CSV table of N, CA and C in Angstrom, one decimal:
chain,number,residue,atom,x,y,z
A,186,UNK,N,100.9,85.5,78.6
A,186,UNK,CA,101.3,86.5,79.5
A,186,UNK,C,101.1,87.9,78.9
A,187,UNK,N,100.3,88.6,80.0
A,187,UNK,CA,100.1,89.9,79.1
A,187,UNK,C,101.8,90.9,79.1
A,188,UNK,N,101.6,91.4,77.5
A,188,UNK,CA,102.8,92.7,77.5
A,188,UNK,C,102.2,94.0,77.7
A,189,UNK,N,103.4,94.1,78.5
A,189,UNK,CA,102.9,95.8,78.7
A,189,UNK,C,103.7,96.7,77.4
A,190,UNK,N,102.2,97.8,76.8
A,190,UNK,CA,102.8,98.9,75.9
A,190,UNK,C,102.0,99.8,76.0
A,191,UNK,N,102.8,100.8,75.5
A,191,UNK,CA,102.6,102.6,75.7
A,191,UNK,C,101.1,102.9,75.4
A,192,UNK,N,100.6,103.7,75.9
A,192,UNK,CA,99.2,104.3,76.1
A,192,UNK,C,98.9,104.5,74.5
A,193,UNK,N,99.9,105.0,74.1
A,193,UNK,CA,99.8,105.7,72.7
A,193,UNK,C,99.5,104.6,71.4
A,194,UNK,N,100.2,103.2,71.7
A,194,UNK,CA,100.2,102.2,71.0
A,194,UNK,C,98.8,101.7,71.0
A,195,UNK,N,97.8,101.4,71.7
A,195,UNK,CA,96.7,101.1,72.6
A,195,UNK,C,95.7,102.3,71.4
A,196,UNK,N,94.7,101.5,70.5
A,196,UNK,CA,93.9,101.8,70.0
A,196,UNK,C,92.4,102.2,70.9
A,197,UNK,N,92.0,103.3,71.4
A,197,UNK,CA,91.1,103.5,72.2
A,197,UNK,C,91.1,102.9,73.5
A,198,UNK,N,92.6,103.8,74.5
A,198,UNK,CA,92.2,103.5,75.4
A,198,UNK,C,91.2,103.7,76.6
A,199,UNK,N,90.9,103.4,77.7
A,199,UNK,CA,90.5,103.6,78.5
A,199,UNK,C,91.3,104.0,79.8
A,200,UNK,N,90.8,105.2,80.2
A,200,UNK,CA,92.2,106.4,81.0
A,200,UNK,C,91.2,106.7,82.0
A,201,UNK,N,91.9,106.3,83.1
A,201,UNK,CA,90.7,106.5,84.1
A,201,UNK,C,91.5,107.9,84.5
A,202,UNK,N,90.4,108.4,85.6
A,202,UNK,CA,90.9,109.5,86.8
A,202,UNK,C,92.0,109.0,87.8
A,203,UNK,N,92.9,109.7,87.6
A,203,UNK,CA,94.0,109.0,88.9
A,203,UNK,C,93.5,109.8,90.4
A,204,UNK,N,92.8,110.5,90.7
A,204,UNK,CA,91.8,110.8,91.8
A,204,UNK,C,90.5,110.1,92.0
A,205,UNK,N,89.6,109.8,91.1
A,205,UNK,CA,88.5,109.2,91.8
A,205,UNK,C,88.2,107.9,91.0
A,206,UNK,N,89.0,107.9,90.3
A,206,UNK,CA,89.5,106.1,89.4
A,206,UNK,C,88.1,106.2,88.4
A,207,UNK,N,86.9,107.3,88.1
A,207,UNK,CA,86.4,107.2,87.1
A,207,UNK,C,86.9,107.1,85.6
A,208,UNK,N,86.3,106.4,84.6
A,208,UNK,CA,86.5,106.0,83.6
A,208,UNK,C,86.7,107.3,82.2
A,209,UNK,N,86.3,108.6,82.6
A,209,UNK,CA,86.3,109.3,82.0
A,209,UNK,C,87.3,110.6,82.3
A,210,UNK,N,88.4,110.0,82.0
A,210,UNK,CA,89.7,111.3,81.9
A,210,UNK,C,89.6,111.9,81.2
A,211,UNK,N,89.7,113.6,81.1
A,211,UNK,CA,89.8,114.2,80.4
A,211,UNK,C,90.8,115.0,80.3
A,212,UNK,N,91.7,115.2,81.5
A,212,UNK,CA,92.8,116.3,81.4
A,212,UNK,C,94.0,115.2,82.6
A,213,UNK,N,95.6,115.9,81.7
A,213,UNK,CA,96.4,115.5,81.9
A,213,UNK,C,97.3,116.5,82.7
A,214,UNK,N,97.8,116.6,84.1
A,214,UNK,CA,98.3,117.7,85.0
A,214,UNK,C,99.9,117.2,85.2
A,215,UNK,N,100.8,117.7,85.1
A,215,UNK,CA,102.3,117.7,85.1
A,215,UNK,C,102.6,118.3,86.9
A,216,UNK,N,102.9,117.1,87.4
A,216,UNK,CA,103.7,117.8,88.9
A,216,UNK,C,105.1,117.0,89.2
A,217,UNK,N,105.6,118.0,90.0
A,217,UNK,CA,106.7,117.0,90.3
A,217,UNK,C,106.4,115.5,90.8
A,218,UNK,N,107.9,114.9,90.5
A,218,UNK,CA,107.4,113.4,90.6
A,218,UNK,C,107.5,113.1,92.1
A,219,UNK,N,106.7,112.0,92.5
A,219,UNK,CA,106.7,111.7,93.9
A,219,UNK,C,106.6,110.2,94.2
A,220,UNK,N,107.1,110.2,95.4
A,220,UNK,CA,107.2,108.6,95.7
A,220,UNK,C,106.4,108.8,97.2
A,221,UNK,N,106.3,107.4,97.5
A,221,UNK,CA,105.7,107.4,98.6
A,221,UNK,C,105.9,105.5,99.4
A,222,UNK,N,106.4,105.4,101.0
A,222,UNK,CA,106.8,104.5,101.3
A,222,UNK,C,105.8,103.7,102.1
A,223,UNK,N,105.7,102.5,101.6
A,223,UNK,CA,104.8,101.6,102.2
A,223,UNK,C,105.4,100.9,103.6
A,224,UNK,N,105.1,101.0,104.8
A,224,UNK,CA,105.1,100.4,105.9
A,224,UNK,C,104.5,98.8,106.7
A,225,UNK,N,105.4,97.9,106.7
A,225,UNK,CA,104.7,96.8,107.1
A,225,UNK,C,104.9,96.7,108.2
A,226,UNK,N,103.6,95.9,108.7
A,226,UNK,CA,103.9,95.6,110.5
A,226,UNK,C,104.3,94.3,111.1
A,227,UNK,N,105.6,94.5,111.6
A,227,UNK,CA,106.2,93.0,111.8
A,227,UNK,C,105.5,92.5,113.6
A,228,UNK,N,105.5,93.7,114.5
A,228,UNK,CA,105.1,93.2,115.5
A,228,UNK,C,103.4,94.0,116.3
A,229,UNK,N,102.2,93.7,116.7
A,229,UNK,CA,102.3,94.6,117.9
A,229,UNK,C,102.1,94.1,119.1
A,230,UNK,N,102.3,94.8,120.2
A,230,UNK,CA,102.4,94.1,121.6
A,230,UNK,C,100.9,95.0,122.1
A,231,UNK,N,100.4,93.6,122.5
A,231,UNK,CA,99.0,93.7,123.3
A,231,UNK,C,99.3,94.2,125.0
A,232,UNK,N,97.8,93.9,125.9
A,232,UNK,CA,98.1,93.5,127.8
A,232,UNK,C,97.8,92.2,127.3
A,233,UNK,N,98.4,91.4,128.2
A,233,UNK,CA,97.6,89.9,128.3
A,233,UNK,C,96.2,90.4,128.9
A,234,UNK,N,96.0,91.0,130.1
A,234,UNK,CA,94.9,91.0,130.9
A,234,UNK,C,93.7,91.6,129.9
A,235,UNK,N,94.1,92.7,129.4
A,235,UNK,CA,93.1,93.3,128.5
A,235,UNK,C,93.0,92.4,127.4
A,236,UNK,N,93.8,91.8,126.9
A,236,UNK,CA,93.2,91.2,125.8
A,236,UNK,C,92.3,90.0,126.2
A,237,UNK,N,92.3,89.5,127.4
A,237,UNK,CA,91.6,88.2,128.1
A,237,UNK,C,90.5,88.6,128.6
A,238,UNK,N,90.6,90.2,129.0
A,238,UNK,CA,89.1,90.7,129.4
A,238,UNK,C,88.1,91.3,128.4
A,239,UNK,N,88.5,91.7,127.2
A,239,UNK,CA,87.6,92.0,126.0
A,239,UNK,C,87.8,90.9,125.0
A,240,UNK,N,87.7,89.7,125.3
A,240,UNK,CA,87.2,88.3,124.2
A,240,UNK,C,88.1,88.5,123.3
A,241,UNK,N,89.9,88.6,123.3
A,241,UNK,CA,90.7,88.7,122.7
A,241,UNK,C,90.3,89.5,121.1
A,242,UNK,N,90.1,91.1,121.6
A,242,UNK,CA,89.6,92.1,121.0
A,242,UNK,C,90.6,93.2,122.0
A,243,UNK,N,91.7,92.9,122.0
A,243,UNK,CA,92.6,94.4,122.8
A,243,UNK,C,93.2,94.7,121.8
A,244,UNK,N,93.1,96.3,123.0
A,244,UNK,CA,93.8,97.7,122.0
A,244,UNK,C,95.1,97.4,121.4
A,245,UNK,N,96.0,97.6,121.0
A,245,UNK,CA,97.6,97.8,120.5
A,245,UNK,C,98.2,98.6,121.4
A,246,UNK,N,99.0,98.2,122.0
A,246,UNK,CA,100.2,99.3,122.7
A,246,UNK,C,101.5,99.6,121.9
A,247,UNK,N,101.7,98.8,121.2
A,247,UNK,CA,102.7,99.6,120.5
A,247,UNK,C,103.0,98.9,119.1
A,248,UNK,N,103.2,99.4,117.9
A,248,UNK,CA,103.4,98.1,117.1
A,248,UNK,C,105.2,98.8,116.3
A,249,UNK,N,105.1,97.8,115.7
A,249,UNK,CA,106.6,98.0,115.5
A,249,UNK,C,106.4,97.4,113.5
A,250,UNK,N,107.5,98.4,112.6
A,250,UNK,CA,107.2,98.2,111.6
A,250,UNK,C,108.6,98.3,110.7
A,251,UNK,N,108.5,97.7,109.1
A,251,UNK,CA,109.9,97.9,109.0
A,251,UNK,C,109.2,98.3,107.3
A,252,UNK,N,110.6,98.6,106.4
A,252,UNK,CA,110.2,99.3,105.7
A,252,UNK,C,109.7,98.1,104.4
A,253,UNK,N,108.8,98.8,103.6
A,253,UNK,CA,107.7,97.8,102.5
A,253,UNK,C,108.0,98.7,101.0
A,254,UNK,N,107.4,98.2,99.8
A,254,UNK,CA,107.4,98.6,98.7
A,254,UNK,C,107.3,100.2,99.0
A,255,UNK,N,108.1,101.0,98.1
A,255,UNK,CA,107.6,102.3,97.4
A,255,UNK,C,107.0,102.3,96.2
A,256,UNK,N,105.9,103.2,96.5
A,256,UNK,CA,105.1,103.9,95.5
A,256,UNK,C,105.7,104.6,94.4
A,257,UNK,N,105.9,104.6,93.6
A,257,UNK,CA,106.6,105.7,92.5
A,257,UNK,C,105.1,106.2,91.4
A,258,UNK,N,104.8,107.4,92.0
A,258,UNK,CA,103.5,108.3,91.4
A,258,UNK,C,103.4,108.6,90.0
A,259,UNK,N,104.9,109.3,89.9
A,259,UNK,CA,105.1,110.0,88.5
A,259,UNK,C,104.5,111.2,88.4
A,260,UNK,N,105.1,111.9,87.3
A,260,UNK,CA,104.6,112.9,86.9
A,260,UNK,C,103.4,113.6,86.6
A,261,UNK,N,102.5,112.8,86.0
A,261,UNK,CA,101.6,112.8,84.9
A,261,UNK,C,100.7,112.0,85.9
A,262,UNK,N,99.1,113.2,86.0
A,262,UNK,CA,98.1,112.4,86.3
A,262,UNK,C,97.0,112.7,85.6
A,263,UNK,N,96.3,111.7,85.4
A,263,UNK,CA,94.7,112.1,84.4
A,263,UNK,C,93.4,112.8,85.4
A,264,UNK,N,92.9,113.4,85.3
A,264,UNK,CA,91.8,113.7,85.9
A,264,UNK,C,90.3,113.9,84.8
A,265,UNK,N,89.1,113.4,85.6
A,265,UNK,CA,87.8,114.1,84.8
A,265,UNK,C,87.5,115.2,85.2
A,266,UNK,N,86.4,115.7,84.4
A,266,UNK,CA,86.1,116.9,84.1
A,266,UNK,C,85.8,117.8,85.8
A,267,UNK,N,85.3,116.1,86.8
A,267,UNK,CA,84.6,116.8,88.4
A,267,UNK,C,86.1,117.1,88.9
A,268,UNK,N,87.2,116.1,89.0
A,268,UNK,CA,87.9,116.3,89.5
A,268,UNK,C,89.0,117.9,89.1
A,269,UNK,N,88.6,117.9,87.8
A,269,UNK,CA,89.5,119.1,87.4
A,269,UNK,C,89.2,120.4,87.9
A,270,UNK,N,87.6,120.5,88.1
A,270,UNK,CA,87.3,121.7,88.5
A,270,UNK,C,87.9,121.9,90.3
A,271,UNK,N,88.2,120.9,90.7
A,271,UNK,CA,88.9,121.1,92.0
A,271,UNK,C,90.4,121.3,92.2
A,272,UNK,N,90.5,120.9,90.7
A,272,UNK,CA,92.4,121.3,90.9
A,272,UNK,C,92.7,122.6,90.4
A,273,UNK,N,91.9,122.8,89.5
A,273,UNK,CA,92.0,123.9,89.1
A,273,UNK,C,91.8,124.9,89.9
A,274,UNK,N,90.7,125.4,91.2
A,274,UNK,CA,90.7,125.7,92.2
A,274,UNK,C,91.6,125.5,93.6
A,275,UNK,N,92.2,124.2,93.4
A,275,UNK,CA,93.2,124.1,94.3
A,275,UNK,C,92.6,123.8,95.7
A,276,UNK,N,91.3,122.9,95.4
A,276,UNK,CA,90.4,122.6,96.8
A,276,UNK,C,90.7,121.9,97.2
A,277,UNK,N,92.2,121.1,97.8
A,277,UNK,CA,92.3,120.2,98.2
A,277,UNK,C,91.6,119.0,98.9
A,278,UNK,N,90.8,119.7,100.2
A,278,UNK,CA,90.0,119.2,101.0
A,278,UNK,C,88.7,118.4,100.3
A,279,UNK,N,88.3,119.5,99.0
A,279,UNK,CA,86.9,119.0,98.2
A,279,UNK,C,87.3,117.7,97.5
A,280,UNK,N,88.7,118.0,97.5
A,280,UNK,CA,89.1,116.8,96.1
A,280,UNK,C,89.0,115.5,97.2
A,281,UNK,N,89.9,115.6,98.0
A,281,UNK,CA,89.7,114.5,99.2
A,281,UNK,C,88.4,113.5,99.3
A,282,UNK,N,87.1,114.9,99.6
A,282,UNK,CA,85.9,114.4,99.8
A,282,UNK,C,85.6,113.6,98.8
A,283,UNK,N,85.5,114.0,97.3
A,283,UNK,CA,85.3,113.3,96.3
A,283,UNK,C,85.8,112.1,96.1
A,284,UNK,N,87.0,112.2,96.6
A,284,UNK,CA,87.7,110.6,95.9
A,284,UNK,C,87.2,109.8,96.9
A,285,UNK,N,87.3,110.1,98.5
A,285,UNK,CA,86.8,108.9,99.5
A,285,UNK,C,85.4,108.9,98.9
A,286,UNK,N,84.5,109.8,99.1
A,286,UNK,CA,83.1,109.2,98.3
A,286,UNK,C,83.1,108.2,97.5
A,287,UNK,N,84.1,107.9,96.5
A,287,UNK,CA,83.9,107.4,95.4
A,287,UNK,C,84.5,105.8,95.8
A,288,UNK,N,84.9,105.7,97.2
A,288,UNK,CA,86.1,104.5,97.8
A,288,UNK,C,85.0,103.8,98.6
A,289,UNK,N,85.2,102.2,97.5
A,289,UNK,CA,84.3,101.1,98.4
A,289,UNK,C,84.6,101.8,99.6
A,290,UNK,N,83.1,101.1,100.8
A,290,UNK,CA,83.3,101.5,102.4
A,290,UNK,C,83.9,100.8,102.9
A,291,UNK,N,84.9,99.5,102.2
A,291,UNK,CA,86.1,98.4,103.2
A,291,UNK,C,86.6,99.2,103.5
A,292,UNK,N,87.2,100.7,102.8
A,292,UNK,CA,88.3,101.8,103.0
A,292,UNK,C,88.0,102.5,103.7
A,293,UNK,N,87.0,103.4,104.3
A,293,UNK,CA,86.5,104.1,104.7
A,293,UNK,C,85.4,104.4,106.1
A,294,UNK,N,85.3,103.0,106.1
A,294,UNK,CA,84.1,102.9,107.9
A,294,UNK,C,85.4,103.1,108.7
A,295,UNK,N,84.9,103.4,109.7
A,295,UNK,CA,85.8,103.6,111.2
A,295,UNK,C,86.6,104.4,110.7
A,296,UNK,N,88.0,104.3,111.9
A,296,UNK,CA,89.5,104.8,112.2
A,296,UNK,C,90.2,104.9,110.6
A,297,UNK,N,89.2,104.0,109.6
A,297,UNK,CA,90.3,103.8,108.0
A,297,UNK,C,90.0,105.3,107.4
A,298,UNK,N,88.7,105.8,107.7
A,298,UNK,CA,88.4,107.0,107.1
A,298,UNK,C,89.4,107.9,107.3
A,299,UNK,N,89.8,108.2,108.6
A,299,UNK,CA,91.0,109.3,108.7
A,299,UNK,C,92.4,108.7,108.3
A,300,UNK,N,92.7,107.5,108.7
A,300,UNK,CA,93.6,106.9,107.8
A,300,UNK,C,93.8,107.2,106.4
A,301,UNK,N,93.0,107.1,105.7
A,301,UNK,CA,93.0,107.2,103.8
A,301,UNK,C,92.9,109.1,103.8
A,302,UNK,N,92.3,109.6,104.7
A,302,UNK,CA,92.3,110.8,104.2
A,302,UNK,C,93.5,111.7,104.4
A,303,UNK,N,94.6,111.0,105.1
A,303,UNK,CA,95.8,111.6,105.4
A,303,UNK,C,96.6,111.4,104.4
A,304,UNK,N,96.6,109.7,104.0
A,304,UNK,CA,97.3,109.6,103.1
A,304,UNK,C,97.0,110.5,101.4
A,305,UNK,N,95.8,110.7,101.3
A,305,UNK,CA,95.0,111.3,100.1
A,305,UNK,C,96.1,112.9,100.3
A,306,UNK,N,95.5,113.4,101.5
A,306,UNK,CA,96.6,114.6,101.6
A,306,UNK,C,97.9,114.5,101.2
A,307,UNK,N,98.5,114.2,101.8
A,307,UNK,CA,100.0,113.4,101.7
A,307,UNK,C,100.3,114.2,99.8
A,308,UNK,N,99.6,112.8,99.6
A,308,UNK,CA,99.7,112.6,98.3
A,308,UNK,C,99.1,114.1,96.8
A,309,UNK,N,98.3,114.2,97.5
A,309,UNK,CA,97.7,115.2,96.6
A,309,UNK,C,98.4,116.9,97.0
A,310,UNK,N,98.2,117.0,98.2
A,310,UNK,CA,98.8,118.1,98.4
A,310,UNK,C,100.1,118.3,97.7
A,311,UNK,N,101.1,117.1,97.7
A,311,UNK,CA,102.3,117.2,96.9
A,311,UNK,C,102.0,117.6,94.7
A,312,UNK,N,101.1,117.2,94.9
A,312,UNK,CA,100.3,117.1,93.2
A,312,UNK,C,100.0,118.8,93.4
A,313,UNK,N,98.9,119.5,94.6
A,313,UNK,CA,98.5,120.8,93.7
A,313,UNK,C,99.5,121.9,93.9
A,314,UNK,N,100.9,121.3,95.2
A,314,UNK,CA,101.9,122.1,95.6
A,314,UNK,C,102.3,122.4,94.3
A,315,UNK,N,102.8,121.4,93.5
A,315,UNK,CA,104.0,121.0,92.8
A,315,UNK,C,103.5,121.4,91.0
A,316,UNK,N,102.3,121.4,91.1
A,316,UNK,CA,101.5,121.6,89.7
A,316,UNK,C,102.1,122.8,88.7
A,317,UNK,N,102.4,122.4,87.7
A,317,UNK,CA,103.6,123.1,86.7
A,317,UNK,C,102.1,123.4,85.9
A,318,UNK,N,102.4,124.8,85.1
A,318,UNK,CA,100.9,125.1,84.5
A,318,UNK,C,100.6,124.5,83.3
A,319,UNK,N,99.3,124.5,83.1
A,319,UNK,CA,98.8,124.4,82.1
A,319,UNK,C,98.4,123.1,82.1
A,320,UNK,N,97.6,122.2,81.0
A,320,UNK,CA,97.4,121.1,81.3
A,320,UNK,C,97.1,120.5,80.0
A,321,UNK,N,97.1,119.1,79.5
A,321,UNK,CA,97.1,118.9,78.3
A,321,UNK,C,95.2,117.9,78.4
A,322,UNK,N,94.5,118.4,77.5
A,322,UNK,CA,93.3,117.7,76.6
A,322,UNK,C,93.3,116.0,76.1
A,323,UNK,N,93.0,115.4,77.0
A,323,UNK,CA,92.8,114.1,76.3
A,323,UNK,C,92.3,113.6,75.3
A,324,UNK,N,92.3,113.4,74.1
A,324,UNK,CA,91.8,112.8,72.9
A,324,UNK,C,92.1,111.6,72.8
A,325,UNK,N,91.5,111.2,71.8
A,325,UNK,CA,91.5,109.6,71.3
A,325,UNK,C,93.2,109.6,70.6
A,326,UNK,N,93.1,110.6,69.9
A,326,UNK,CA,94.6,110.7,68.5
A,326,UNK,C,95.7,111.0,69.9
A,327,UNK,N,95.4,111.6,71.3
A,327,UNK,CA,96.7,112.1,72.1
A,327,UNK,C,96.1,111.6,73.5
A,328,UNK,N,96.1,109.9,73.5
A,328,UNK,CA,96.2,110.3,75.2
A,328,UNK,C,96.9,110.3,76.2
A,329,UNK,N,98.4,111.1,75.9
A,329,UNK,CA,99.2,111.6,76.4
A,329,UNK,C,98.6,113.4,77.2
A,330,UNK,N,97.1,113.3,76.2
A,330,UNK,CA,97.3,115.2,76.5
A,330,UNK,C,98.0,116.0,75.0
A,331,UNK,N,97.0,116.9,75.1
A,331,UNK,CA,97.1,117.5,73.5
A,331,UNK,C,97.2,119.1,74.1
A,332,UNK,N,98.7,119.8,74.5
A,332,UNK,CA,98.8,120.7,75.1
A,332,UNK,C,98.5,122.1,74.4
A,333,UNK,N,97.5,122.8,74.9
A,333,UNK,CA,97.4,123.9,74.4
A,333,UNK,C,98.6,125.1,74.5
A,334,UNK,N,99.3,126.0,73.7
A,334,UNK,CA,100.1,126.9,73.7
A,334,UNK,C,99.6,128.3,74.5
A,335,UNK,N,98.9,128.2,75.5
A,335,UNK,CA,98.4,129.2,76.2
A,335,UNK,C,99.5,129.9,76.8
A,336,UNK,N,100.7,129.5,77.2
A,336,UNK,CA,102.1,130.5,77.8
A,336,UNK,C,103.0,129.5,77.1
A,337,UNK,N,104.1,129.9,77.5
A,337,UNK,CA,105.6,129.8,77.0
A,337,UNK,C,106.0,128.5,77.3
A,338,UNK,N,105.7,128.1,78.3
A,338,UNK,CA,106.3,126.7,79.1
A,338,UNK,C,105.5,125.7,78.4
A,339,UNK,N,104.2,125.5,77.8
A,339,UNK,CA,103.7,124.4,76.9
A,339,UNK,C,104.1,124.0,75.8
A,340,UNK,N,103.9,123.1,75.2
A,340,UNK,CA,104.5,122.7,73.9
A,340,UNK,C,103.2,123.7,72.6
A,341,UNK,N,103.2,123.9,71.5
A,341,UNK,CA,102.1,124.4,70.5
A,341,UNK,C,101.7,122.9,70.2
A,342,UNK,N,102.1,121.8,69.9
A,342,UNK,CA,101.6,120.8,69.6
A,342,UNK,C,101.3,119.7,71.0
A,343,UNK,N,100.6,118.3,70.5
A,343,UNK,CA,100.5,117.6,71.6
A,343,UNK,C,101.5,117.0,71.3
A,344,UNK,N,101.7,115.8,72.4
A,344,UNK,CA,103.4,114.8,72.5
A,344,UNK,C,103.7,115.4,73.6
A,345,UNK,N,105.5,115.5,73.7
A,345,UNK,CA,106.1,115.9,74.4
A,345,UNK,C,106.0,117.1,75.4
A,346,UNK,N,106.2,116.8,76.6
A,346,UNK,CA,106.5,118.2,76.8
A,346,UNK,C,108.0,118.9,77.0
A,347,UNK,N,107.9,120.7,77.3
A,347,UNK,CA,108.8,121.1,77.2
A,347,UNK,C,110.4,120.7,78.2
A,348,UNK,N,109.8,119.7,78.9
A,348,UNK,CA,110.9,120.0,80.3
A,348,UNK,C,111.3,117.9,79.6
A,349,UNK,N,110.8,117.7,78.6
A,349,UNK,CA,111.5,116.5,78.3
A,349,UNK,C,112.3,116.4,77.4
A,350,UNK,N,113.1,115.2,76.6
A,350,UNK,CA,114.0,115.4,75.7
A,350,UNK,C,113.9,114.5,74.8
């Protein structure tokens, strides 16, 4: 059974993008932490008639749902070098486009496309709202982020940051 250990323990890891899931992370962004609540569907109610006149292919009239796993985001997300230049700009929309580009099309034909791109908002909007400055360099020796001392609120070294203990 595999164990789970710390990124840091892990001799060359492999750090993807937590935006477009590419294999090449290079920068680590501190936002507040965020959750987010998964919805399951227990019921929906069809027409009988409609569902008997379109070859049991009817619309939904109402569905009904109860609450499912939460998400817990965390603080800390990795991005590459494409995605950074959009955070850094604060392009939310561009960032969006990027990552669904980058999402098999099971996610994305039809009604799912506007579906995932709300939730992408959702999610990300809370990331460039909440984005605490500065950002730490991924290395092989830090891939936690190797925080440059550009203002006051960064650490001068990598590791820790300042708002931890």
């Amino acid at each position: 059974m595999a164990q789970p250990a710390p990124v840091t323990e892990i001799e060359n890891p492999i750090i993807e993008c937590d935006f477009c899931s590419r294999p090449d992370a290079a920068w680590i962004y501190v936002c507040a932490d965020q959750e987010s609540e998964m919805r399951i569907v227990t019921a929906r109610t069809i027409g009988v008639g409609d569902y008997q006149r379109r070859h049991h292919a009817a619309r939904t009239r109402s569905v009904e749902t109860t609450s499912g796993p939460v998400h817990i985001w965390g603080e800390r997300w990795s991005a590459c070098d494409g995605c950074t230049t959009l955070i850094e700009n604060r392009d939310l929309y561009a960032l969006i486009s990027r990552v669904t580009d980058a999402l098999p099309s099971k996610y994305t034909r039809g009604k799912r496309l506007a579906a995932v791109r709300g939730r992408l908002h959702g999610n990300y909007g809370t990331v460039l709202a909440t984005l605490r400055p500065g950002r730490g360099r991924i290395t092989p020796q830090h891939p936690l982020g190797l925080w440059t001392p550009h203002d006051s609120a960064q650490p001068a070294t990598g590791g820790a940051l300042p708002f931890e203990s």
